[in-house]
C-alpha positions as a LaTeX table, in Angstrom:
\begin{tabular}{lrrr}
\hline
Residue & $x$ (\AA) & $y$ (\AA) & $z$ (\AA) \\
\hline
Met1 & $-14.37$ & 4.78 & $-55.00$ \\
Asn2 & $-13.04$ & 3.63 & $-51.65$ \\
Thr3 & $-12.37$ & 6.76 & $-49.59$ \\
Leu4 & $-10.43$ & 4.77 & $-46.93$ \\
Ala5 & $-7.25$ & 4.61 & $-48.98$ \\
Glu6 & $-3.99$ & 3.46 & $-47.44$ \\
Pro7 & $-2.15$ & 6.44 & $-45.96$ \\
Thr8 & 1.17 & 7.51 & $-47.41$ \\
Thr9 & 4.33 & 7.06 & $-45.40$ \\
Glu10 & 4.32 & 10.76 & $-44.52$ \\
Gln11 & 0.73 & 10.61 & $-43.26$ \\
Ala12 & 1.40 & 7.45 & $-41.29$ \\
Thr13 & 4.48 & 8.72 & $-39.48$ \\
Ala14 & 3.32 & 12.29 & $-38.78$ \\
Pro15 & 1.00 & 11.43 & $-35.85$ \\
Thr16 & 3.69 & 9.26 & $-34.29$ \\
Thr17 & 6.20 & 12.10 & $-34.52$ \\
His18 & 3.70 & 14.49 & $-32.98$ \\
Thr19 & 2.96 & 12.03 & $-30.19$ \\
Glu20 & 6.66 & 11.59 & $-29.50$ \\
Arg21 & 7.10 & 15.37 & $-29.24$ \\
Glu22 & 4.23 & 15.54 & $-26.77$ \\
Thr23 & 5.75 & 12.71 & $-24.73$ \\
Val24 & 9.14 & 14.44 & $-24.62$ \\
Glu25 & 7.53 & 17.72 & $-23.57$ \\
Arg26 & 5.52 & 16.00 & $-20.86$ \\
Leu27 & 8.60 & 14.23 & $-19.56$ \\
Thr28 & 10.64 & 17.45 & $-19.52$ \\
Thr29 & 8.01 & 19.64 & $-17.88$ \\
Gly30 & 6.90 & 16.84 & $-15.56$ \\
Arg31 & 10.16 & 16.87 & $-13.61$ \\
Ala32 & 9.31 & 20.17 & $-11.90$ \\
Gln33 & 5.84 & 18.87 & $-11.06$ \\
Ile34 & 7.27 & 15.65 & $-9.63$ \\
Glu35 & 9.75 & 17.56 & $-7.48$ \\
Ala36 & 6.96 & 19.84 & $-6.24$ \\
Glu37 & 4.83 & 16.89 & $-5.19$ \\
Leu38 & 7.74 & 15.09 & $-3.52$ \\
Gly39 & 8.61 & 18.34 & $-1.77$ \\
Lys40 & 5.40 & 17.98 & 0.24 \\
Val41 & 6.87 & 15.05 & 2.17 \\
Ile42 & 10.59 & 14.82 & 1.28 \\
Val43 & 13.22 & 17.40 & 2.20 \\
Gly44 & 16.46 & 17.49 & 0.21 \\
Gln45 & 17.89 & 14.29 & $-1.36$ \\
Lys46 & 17.78 & 15.88 & $-4.84$ \\
Asp47 & 20.50 & 13.64 & $-6.29$ \\
Val48 & 18.75 & 10.54 & $-4.94$ \\
Ile49 & 15.43 & 11.63 & $-6.42$ \\
Glu50 & 17.02 & 12.36 & $-9.80$ \\
Gln51 & 18.71 & 8.94 & $-9.92$ \\
Leu52 & 15.51 & 7.11 & $-8.97$ \\
Leu53 & 13.55 & 8.98 & $-11.66$ \\
Ile54 & 16.22 & 8.23 & $-14.26$ \\
Ala55 & 16.03 & 4.52 & $-13.42$ \\
Leu56 & 12.23 & 4.57 & $-13.50$ \\
Phe57 & 12.07 & 6.30 & $-16.89$ \\
Ala58 & 14.83 & 4.08 & $-18.29$ \\
Gly59 & 13.18 & 0.87 & $-17.05$ \\
Gly60 & 15.95 & $-0.16$ & $-14.65$ \\
His61 & 16.08 & $-1.33$ & $-11.04$ \\
Cys62 & 17.86 & 0.36 & $-8.15$ \\
Leu63 & 19.80 & $-0.71$ & $-5.10$ \\
Ile64 & 19.59 & 1.85 & $-2.28$ \\
Thr65 & 22.29 & 1.92 & 0.37 \\
Gly66 & 21.62 & 4.01 & 3.44 \\
Ala67 & 21.17 & 4.03 & 7.19 \\
Pro68 & 17.74 & 3.44 & 8.73 \\
Gly69 & 15.37 & 6.36 & 9.19 \\
Leu70 & 16.22 & 8.31 & 6.04 \\
Ala71 & 12.69 & 8.11 & 4.56 \\
Lys72 & 13.51 & 5.49 & 1.93 \\
Thr73 & 10.09 & 3.85 & 2.19 \\
Leu74 & 8.29 & 7.20 & 2.19 \\
Leu75 & 10.18 & 8.33 & $-0.89$ \\
Val76 & 9.40 & 5.18 & $-2.86$ \\
Lys77 & 5.73 & 5.19 & $-1.80$ \\
Ser78 & 5.46 & 8.83 & $-2.84$ \\
Ile79 & 6.94 & 8.12 & $-6.28$ \\
Ala80 & 4.47 & 5.25 & $-6.70$ \\
Arg81 & 1.64 & 7.60 & $-5.78$ \\
Ile82 & 2.75 & 10.26 & $-8.27$ \\
Phe83 & 2.76 & 7.72 & $-11.11$ \\
His84 & $-0.42$ & 6.00 & $-9.90$ \\
Leu85 & 1.42 & 2.68 & $-9.61$ \\
Lys86 & 0.70 & $-0.26$ & $-7.33$ \\
Phe87 & 3.25 & $-0.36$ & $-4.50$ \\
Gln88 & 4.32 & $-3.32$ & $-2.36$ \\
Arg89 & 6.91 & $-3.42$ & 0.40 \\
Ile90 & 8.57 & $-6.76$ & 1.20 \\
Gln91 & 10.56 & $-7.01$ & 4.41 \\
Phe92 & 13.34 & $-9.51$ & 3.79 \\
Thr93 & 14.14 & $-11.70$ & 6.80 \\
Pro94 & 16.21 & $-14.90$ & 7.26 \\
Asp95 & 13.06 & $-17.07$ & 7.28 \\
Leu96 & 11.49 & $-15.56$ & 4.15 \\
Met97 & 10.79 & $-18.20$ & 1.48 \\
Pro98 & 10.65 & $-17.73$ & $-2.32$ \\
Ala99 & 6.91 & $-18.48$ & $-2.32$ \\
Asp100 & 6.42 & $-15.59$ & 0.13 \\
Ile101 & 7.54 & $-13.30$ & $-2.69$ \\
Thr102 & 6.32 & $-14.90$ & $-5.90$ \\
Gly103 & 3.16 & $-16.63$ & $-4.66$ \\
Thr104 & 2.13 & $-20.24$ & $-4.25$ \\
Glu105 & $-0.41$ & $-22.80$ & $-5.40$ \\
Ile106 & $-3.20$ & $-23.87$ & $-3.07$ \\
Leu107 & $-5.75$ & $-26.64$ & $-3.36$ \\
Gln108 & $-9.25$ & $-25.22$ & $-3.77$ \\
Asp109 & $-12.65$ & $-26.87$ & $-3.88$ \\
Thr110 & $-14.80$ & $-25.91$ & $-6.87$ \\
Gly111 & $-18.14$ & $-27.07$ & $-8.19$ \\
Glu112 & $-16.28$ & $-29.43$ & $-10.52$ \\
Gly113 & $-13.94$ & $-30.84$ & $-7.88$ \\
Arg114 & $-10.63$ & $-29.82$ & $-6.47$ \\
Arg115 & $-8.02$ & $-27.93$ & $-8.45$ \\
Met116 & $-4.81$ & $-26.04$ & $-7.85$ \\
Leu117 & $-5.12$ & $-22.28$ & $-7.76$ \\
Phe118 & $-2.14$ & $-19.90$ & $-7.98$ \\
Val119 & $-2.28$ & $-17.17$ & $-5.36$ \\
Arg120 & $-0.14$ & $-14.21$ & $-6.40$ \\
Gly121 & 2.54 & $-12.94$ & $-4.06$ \\
Pro122 & 3.52 & $-9.32$ & $-3.37$ \\
Val123 & 5.89 & $-9.28$ & $-6.34$ \\
Phe124 & 2.83 & $-8.74$ & $-8.55$ \\
Ala125 & 2.93 & $-4.96$ & $-8.29$ \\
Asn126 & 4.47 & $-2.09$ & $-10.25$ \\
Ile127 & 6.95 & $-0.81$ & $-7.67$ \\
Ile128 & 8.51 & $-3.25$ & $-5.19$ \\
Leu129 & 10.48 & $-2.06$ & $-2.19$ \\
Ala130 & 12.67 & $-5.02$ & $-1.22$ \\
Asp131 & 13.72 & $-3.89$ & 2.24 \\
Glu132 & 17.07 & $-5.24$ & 3.48 \\
Ile133 & 17.46 & $-7.73$ & 0.64 \\
Asn134 & 20.75 & $-8.96$ & 2.13 \\
Arg135 & 18.92 & $-10.26$ & 5.21 \\
Thr136 & 17.48 & $-13.25$ & 3.36 \\
Pro137 & 19.23 & $-16.41$ & 2.05 \\
Pro138 & 20.44 & $-16.58$ & $-1.58$ \\
Lys139 & 17.57 & $-18.85$ & $-2.68$ \\
Thr140 & 15.00 & $-16.22$ & $-1.74$ \\
Gln141 & 17.12 & $-13.43$ & $-3.20$ \\
Ala142 & 17.25 & $-15.34$ & $-6.47$ \\
Ala143 & 13.44 & $-15.56$ & $-6.62$ \\
Leu144 & 13.18 & $-11.78$ & $-6.73$ \\
Leu145 & 16.16 & $-11.32$ & $-9.02$ \\
Glu146 & 14.68 & $-13.76$ & $-11.54$ \\
Ala147 & 11.49 & $-11.72$ & $-11.57$ \\
Met148 & 13.57 & $-8.57$ & $-12.14$ \\
Gln149 & 15.31 & $-10.05$ & $-15.15$ \\
Glu150 & 12.45 & $-11.94$ & $-16.81$ \\
His151 & 9.45 & $-9.88$ & $-15.58$ \\
Gln152 & 7.71 & $-13.14$ & $-14.81$ \\
Val153 & 7.54 & $-15.89$ & $-12.18$ \\
Thr154 & 7.11 & $-19.61$ & $-12.67$ \\
Ala155 & 4.97 & $-21.80$ & $-10.44$ \\
Ala156 & 4.42 & $-25.52$ & $-11.12$ \\
Gly157 & 5.78 & $-25.05$ & $-14.63$ \\
Val158 & 3.34 & $-22.23$ & $-15.45$ \\
Arg159 & 4.69 & $-18.79$ & $-16.24$ \\
His160 & 2.89 & $-15.78$ & $-14.82$ \\
Ala161 & 3.70 & $-12.39$ & $-16.34$ \\
Leu162 & 4.29 & $-9.49$ & $-13.97$ \\
Glu163 & 2.48 & $-6.20$ & $-14.25$ \\
Glu164 & 4.14 & $-3.48$ & $-16.33$ \\
Pro165 & 5.90 & $-1.26$ & $-15.60$ \\
Phe166 & 7.87 & $-3.30$ & $-13.08$ \\
Phe167 & 10.43 & $-1.54$ & $-10.93$ \\
Val168 & 12.39 & $-2.97$ & $-7.96$ \\
Leu169 & 14.07 & $-0.87$ & $-5.31$ \\
Ala170 & 16.16 & $-3.00$ & $-2.97$ \\
Thr171 & 17.68 & $-1.55$ & 0.18 \\
Gln172 & 20.82 & $-2.66$ & 1.95 \\
Asn173 & 21.72 & $-1.52$ & 5.43 \\
Pro174 & 25.43 & $-0.63$ & 5.64 \\
Ile175 & 25.46 & $-1.39$ & 9.39 \\
Glu176 & 24.45 & $-4.44$ & 11.42 \\
Met177 & 26.27 & $-6.81$ & 9.10 \\
Glu178 & 25.71 & $-9.81$ & 11.40 \\
Gly179 & 23.44 & $-12.40$ & 9.80 \\
Thr180 & 23.49 & $-10.97$ & 6.29 \\
Tyr181 & 23.87 & $-12.66$ & 2.90 \\
Pro182 & 25.63 & $-10.20$ & 0.58 \\
Leu183 & 24.44 & $-10.25$ & $-3.02$ \\
Pro184 & 26.90 & $-11.91$ & $-5.44$ \\
Glu185 & 28.45 & $-9.77$ & $-8.15$ \\
Ala186 & 26.33 & $-11.34$ & $-10.91$ \\
Gln187 & 23.15 & $-10.44$ & $-9.02$ \\
Leu188 & 24.32 & $-6.94$ & $-8.18$ \\
Asp189 & 24.89 & $-6.39$ & $-11.90$ \\
Arg190 & 21.15 & $-6.63$ & $-12.51$ \\
Phe191 & 20.63 & $-3.31$ & $-10.75$ \\
Met192 & 20.98 & $-0.26$ & $-12.95$ \\
Phe193 & 22.10 & 2.03 & $-10.12$ \\
Asn194 & 23.40 & 1.78 & $-6.59$ \\
Val195 & 21.95 & 4.93 & $-5.02$ \\
Val196 & 23.56 & 6.14 & $-1.80$ \\
Met197 & 21.18 & 7.89 & 0.58 \\
Asp198 & 23.11 & 9.83 & 3.20 \\
Tyr199 & 22.20 & 11.90 & 6.24 \\
Leu200 & 20.78 & 15.37 & 5.56 \\
Pro201 & 22.63 & 18.61 & 6.33 \\
Glu202 & 21.65 & 20.17 & 9.64 \\
Asp203 & 19.28 & 22.81 & 8.20 \\
Glu204 & 17.40 & 20.23 & 6.14 \\
Glu205 & 17.21 & 17.85 & 9.10 \\
Val206 & 15.75 & 20.67 & 11.21 \\
Ala207 & 13.17 & 21.24 & 8.46 \\
Val208 & 12.23 & 17.53 & 8.51 \\
Val209 & 11.82 & 17.44 & 12.28 \\
Thr210 & 9.80 & 20.66 & 12.27 \\
Arg211 & 7.52 & 19.51 & 9.47 \\
Thr212 & 6.90 & 16.00 & 10.78 \\
Thr213 & 6.03 & 17.21 & 14.28 \\
Ala214 & 3.75 & 20.07 & 13.23 \\
Gly215 & 0.88 & 18.28 & 11.54 \\
Thr216 & $-0.27$ & 16.01 & 8.75 \\
Pro217 & 1.57 & 16.58 & 5.44 \\
Ala218 & $-0.35$ & 17.49 & 2.31 \\
Pro219 & $-1.43$ & 14.47 & 0.23 \\
Ile220 & 0.52 & 13.50 & $-2.88$ \\
Asp221 & $-1.42$ & 14.06 & $-6.09$ \\
Pro222 & $-1.06$ & 11.56 & $-8.98$ \\
Leu223 & 0.43 & 13.17 & $-12.08$ \\
Phe224 & 1.06 & 10.27 & $-14.45$ \\
Thr225 & $-0.03$ & 6.70 & $-15.12$ \\
Gly226 & 1.72 & 3.41 & $-15.76$ \\
Glu227 & 0.99 & 3.87 & $-19.48$ \\
Asp228 & 2.90 & 7.17 & $-19.36$ \\
Val229 & 5.91 & 5.42 & $-17.85$ \\
Leu230 & 5.88 & 2.80 & $-20.61$ \\
Arg231 & 5.78 & 5.56 & $-23.22$ \\
Phe232 & 8.72 & 7.24 & $-21.48$ \\
His233 & 10.65 & 3.95 & $-21.77$ \\
Glu234 & 10.16 & 3.99 & $-25.54$ \\
Ile235 & 11.02 & 7.64 & $-26.07$ \\
Val236 & 14.19 & 7.51 & $-23.95$ \\
Arg237 & 15.74 & 4.93 & $-26.27$ \\
Lys238 & 15.23 & 7.23 & $-29.26$ \\
Val239 & 17.39 & 10.03 & $-27.87$ \\
Pro240 & 20.39 & 10.49 & $-30.21$ \\
Ile241 & 23.89 & 9.99 & $-28.86$ \\
Ala242 & 27.22 & 10.48 & $-30.61$ \\
Glu243 & 29.35 & 7.40 & $-31.22$ \\
Glu244 & 32.33 & 8.93 & $-29.40$ \\
Ile245 & 30.23 & 9.35 & $-26.24$ \\
Val246 & 29.07 & 5.72 & $-26.44$ \\
Arg247 & 32.72 & 4.71 & $-26.90$ \\
Tyr248 & 33.65 & 6.84 & $-23.86$ \\
Ala249 & 31.05 & 5.02 & $-21.74$ \\
Val250 & 32.35 & 1.64 & $-22.93$ \\
Lys251 & 35.98 & 2.61 & $-22.23$ \\
Leu252 & 35.03 & 3.85 & $-18.77$ \\
Ala253 & 33.49 & 0.49 & $-17.89$ \\
Ala254 & 36.38 & $-1.45$ & $-19.48$ \\
Ala255 & 38.99 & 0.58 & $-17.60$ \\
Ser256 & 37.58 & $-0.71$ & $-14.30$ \\
Arg257 & 38.53 & $-4.32$ & $-15.11$ \\
Pro258 & 41.86 & $-5.32$ & $-13.52$ \\
His259 & 44.61 & $-6.92$ & $-15.58$ \\
Gln260 & 42.92 & $-6.06$ & $-18.88$ \\
Asp261 & 44.43 & $-4.05$ & $-21.73$ \\
Gly262 & 44.22 & $-0.35$ & $-20.92$ \\
Ala263 & 43.45 & $-0.81$ & $-17.22$ \\
Pro264 & 45.20 & 1.88 & $-15.12$ \\
Asp265 & 47.80 & 0.77 & $-12.58$ \\
Phe266 & 45.62 & 1.73 & $-9.61$ \\
Ile267 & 42.86 & $-0.57$ & $-10.89$ \\
Asn268 & 45.31 & $-3.47$ & $-11.07$ \\
Glu269 & 46.42 & $-2.69$ & $-7.52$ \\
Trp270 & 43.05 & $-2.09$ & $-5.85$ \\
Ala271 & 40.33 & $-3.90$ & $-7.80$ \\
Ser272 & 39.62 & $-7.62$ & $-7.90$ \\
Trp273 & 36.58 & $-7.30$ & $-10.19$ \\
Gly274 & 35.35 & $-4.67$ & $-12.64$ \\
Ala275 & 32.23 & $-3.62$ & $-14.50$ \\
Gly276 & 30.85 & $-5.71$ & $-17.35$ \\
Thr277 & 29.11 & $-4.79$ & $-20.59$ \\
Arg278 & 25.84 & $-4.06$ & $-18.81$ \\
Ala279 & 27.52 & $-1.07$ & $-17.13$ \\
Gly280 & 28.09 & 0.58 & $-20.51$ \\
Gln281 & 24.51 & $-0.11$ & $-21.51$ \\
Phe282 & 23.13 & 1.44 & $-18.33$ \\
Leu283 & 25.49 & 4.41 & $-18.59$ \\
Val284 & 24.19 & 5.23 & $-22.07$ \\
Leu285 & 20.55 & 4.57 & $-21.23$ \\
Gly286 & 20.76 & 6.62 & $-18.05$ \\
Ala287 & 22.55 & 9.44 & $-19.85$ \\
Lys288 & 19.79 & 9.56 & $-22.47$ \\
Thr289 & 17.17 & 9.81 & $-19.73$ \\
Arg290 & 19.08 & 12.51 & $-17.86$ \\
Ala291 & 19.41 & 14.53 & $-21.06$ \\
Leu292 & 15.63 & 14.52 & $-21.52$ \\
Leu293 & 15.03 & 15.46 & $-17.89$ \\
Lys294 & 17.42 & 18.38 & $-18.36$ \\
Gly295 & 15.49 & 19.52 & $-21.44$ \\
Arg296 & 18.13 & 18.45 & $-23.95$ \\
Ala297 & 17.69 & 16.32 & $-27.06$ \\
His298 & 21.27 & 15.00 & $-27.01$ \\
Val299 & 23.64 & 13.35 & $-24.55$ \\
Thr300 & 26.75 & 15.06 & $-23.21$ \\
Val301 & 29.91 & 13.81 & $-21.52$ \\
Asp302 & 28.65 & 15.35 & $-18.26$ \\
Asp303 & 25.67 & 12.97 & $-18.33$ \\
Ile304 & 28.02 & 9.97 & $-18.51$ \\
Gln305 & 30.36 & 11.29 & $-15.83$ \\
Thr306 & 27.56 & 12.18 & $-13.41$ \\
Leu307 & 26.00 & 8.73 & $-13.66$ \\
Ala308 & 29.34 & 6.91 & $-13.45$ \\
Tyr309 & 29.09 & 6.84 & $-9.65$ \\
Pro310 & 25.68 & 5.15 & $-9.23$ \\
Thr311 & 26.38 & 2.87 & $-12.21$ \\
Leu312 & 29.84 & 1.65 & $-11.23$ \\
Arg313 & 29.92 & 1.71 & $-7.41$ \\
His314 & 28.32 & $-1.75$ & $-7.09$ \\
Arg315 & 30.17 & $-3.19$ & $-10.09$ \\
Ile316 & 33.73 & $-2.55$ & $-8.93$ \\
Leu317 & 34.87 & $-4.95$ & $-6.22$ \\
Leu318 & 37.91 & $-3.73$ & $-4.30$ \\
Asn319 & 40.50 & $-6.08$ & $-2.84$ \\
Tyr320 & 42.07 & $-6.29$ & 0.61 \\
Arg321 & 44.92 & $-4.00$ & $-0.39$ \\
Ala322 & 42.51 & $-1.17$ & $-1.14$ \\
Glu323 & 40.75 & $-1.77$ & 2.16 \\
Ala324 & 44.06 & $-1.75$ & 4.03 \\
Glu325 & 45.04 & 1.52 & 2.39 \\
Gly326 & 41.69 & 3.14 & 3.18 \\
Val327 & 40.63 & 3.42 & $-0.47$ \\
Asn328 & 36.88 & 3.33 & $-1.17$ \\
Val329 & 35.05 & 2.77 & $-4.44$ \\
Glu330 & 34.06 & 6.44 & $-4.74$ \\
Ala331 & 37.72 & 7.43 & $-4.86$ \\
Val332 & 38.45 & 4.76 & $-7.46$ \\
Ile333 & 35.63 & 5.99 & $-9.72$ \\
Lys334 & 36.90 & 9.57 & $-9.41$ \\
Arg335 & 40.39 & 8.48 & $-10.40$ \\
Leu336 & 38.94 & 6.58 & $-13.36$ \\
Leu337 & 37.15 & 9.71 & $-14.55$ \\
Asp338 & 40.35 & 11.73 & $-14.12$ \\
Ala339 & 42.46 & 9.13 & $-15.91$ \\
Leu340 & 40.21 & 8.60 & $-18.93$ \\
Lys341 & 40.28 & 11.47 & $-21.39$ \\
Pro342 & 36.73 & 12.39 & $-22.49$ \\
Pro343 & 35.90 & 13.09 & $-26.16$ \\
Met344 & 36.22 & 16.67 & $-27.35$ \\
Pro345 & 32.89 & 18.56 & $-27.52$ \\
\hline
\end{tabular}
């Protein structure tokens, strides 16, 4: 008799269920470990760290807006170190060419003659810090944004797959607007979150200055691997969410579109462009991830409302009237949340 009989459905699914439970537990307990490691070099910025982790675990990309000198590069490098991921920083400048990002073909002599060899660019890494992405022309911006969407680059008609996981953090400097090329709305929509990194409170800034002038900080210890991140991507999508909460996320995005059915009057007055379908997708995906990080197995309205700001702030384009009246996008998002009635718990 053959002892290697086909397993029953119960036997086949049990290990997978057990593995999923272990992955959820590791993700939940890992947050405290991650914060402890980042605390060795980063002071404060808890909301920024949470939003970056949510995007990483959900498989999305982030746009970071903040003034220079706020430790953006250090934070991203530290996250890459914790997850044992390959990190590359690309400084975007007006003379940067697409091949400087994706790579190029060179002619090489071999024993069998000359042939074209593809030399990979810095985009072939796990975590890319695209510094000041609005400093480079649209053609070069598009080279990176194509890689973000397709997770591949094409050179001489040959497709080259990027390493997984693949995560892009692009920074924009809110000052020094001379000589910049703002990202179009369609390209901004590819970013899951727009994370705002602001100046620290005085006590935290004193702690940073004291720590950075006193000695060498403790090294960051790796806690996870790229394979762990890919497993987190899978488990996040399996988090249950009630239909009324999904509908709330969709309505929230739809309410930001001017001159559409159900759009509030202040949106029609102040907005020239609103969030598309991708906003609802990222709201739900981010909310699922946040629920797991908070130790919950279900999504709440608070998850949606908290992530409305980083999800919508780069998807709502205000008009000149809003600018003249001193209205910013943060205020518009707050009014949207106040105007839209959430589902009953």
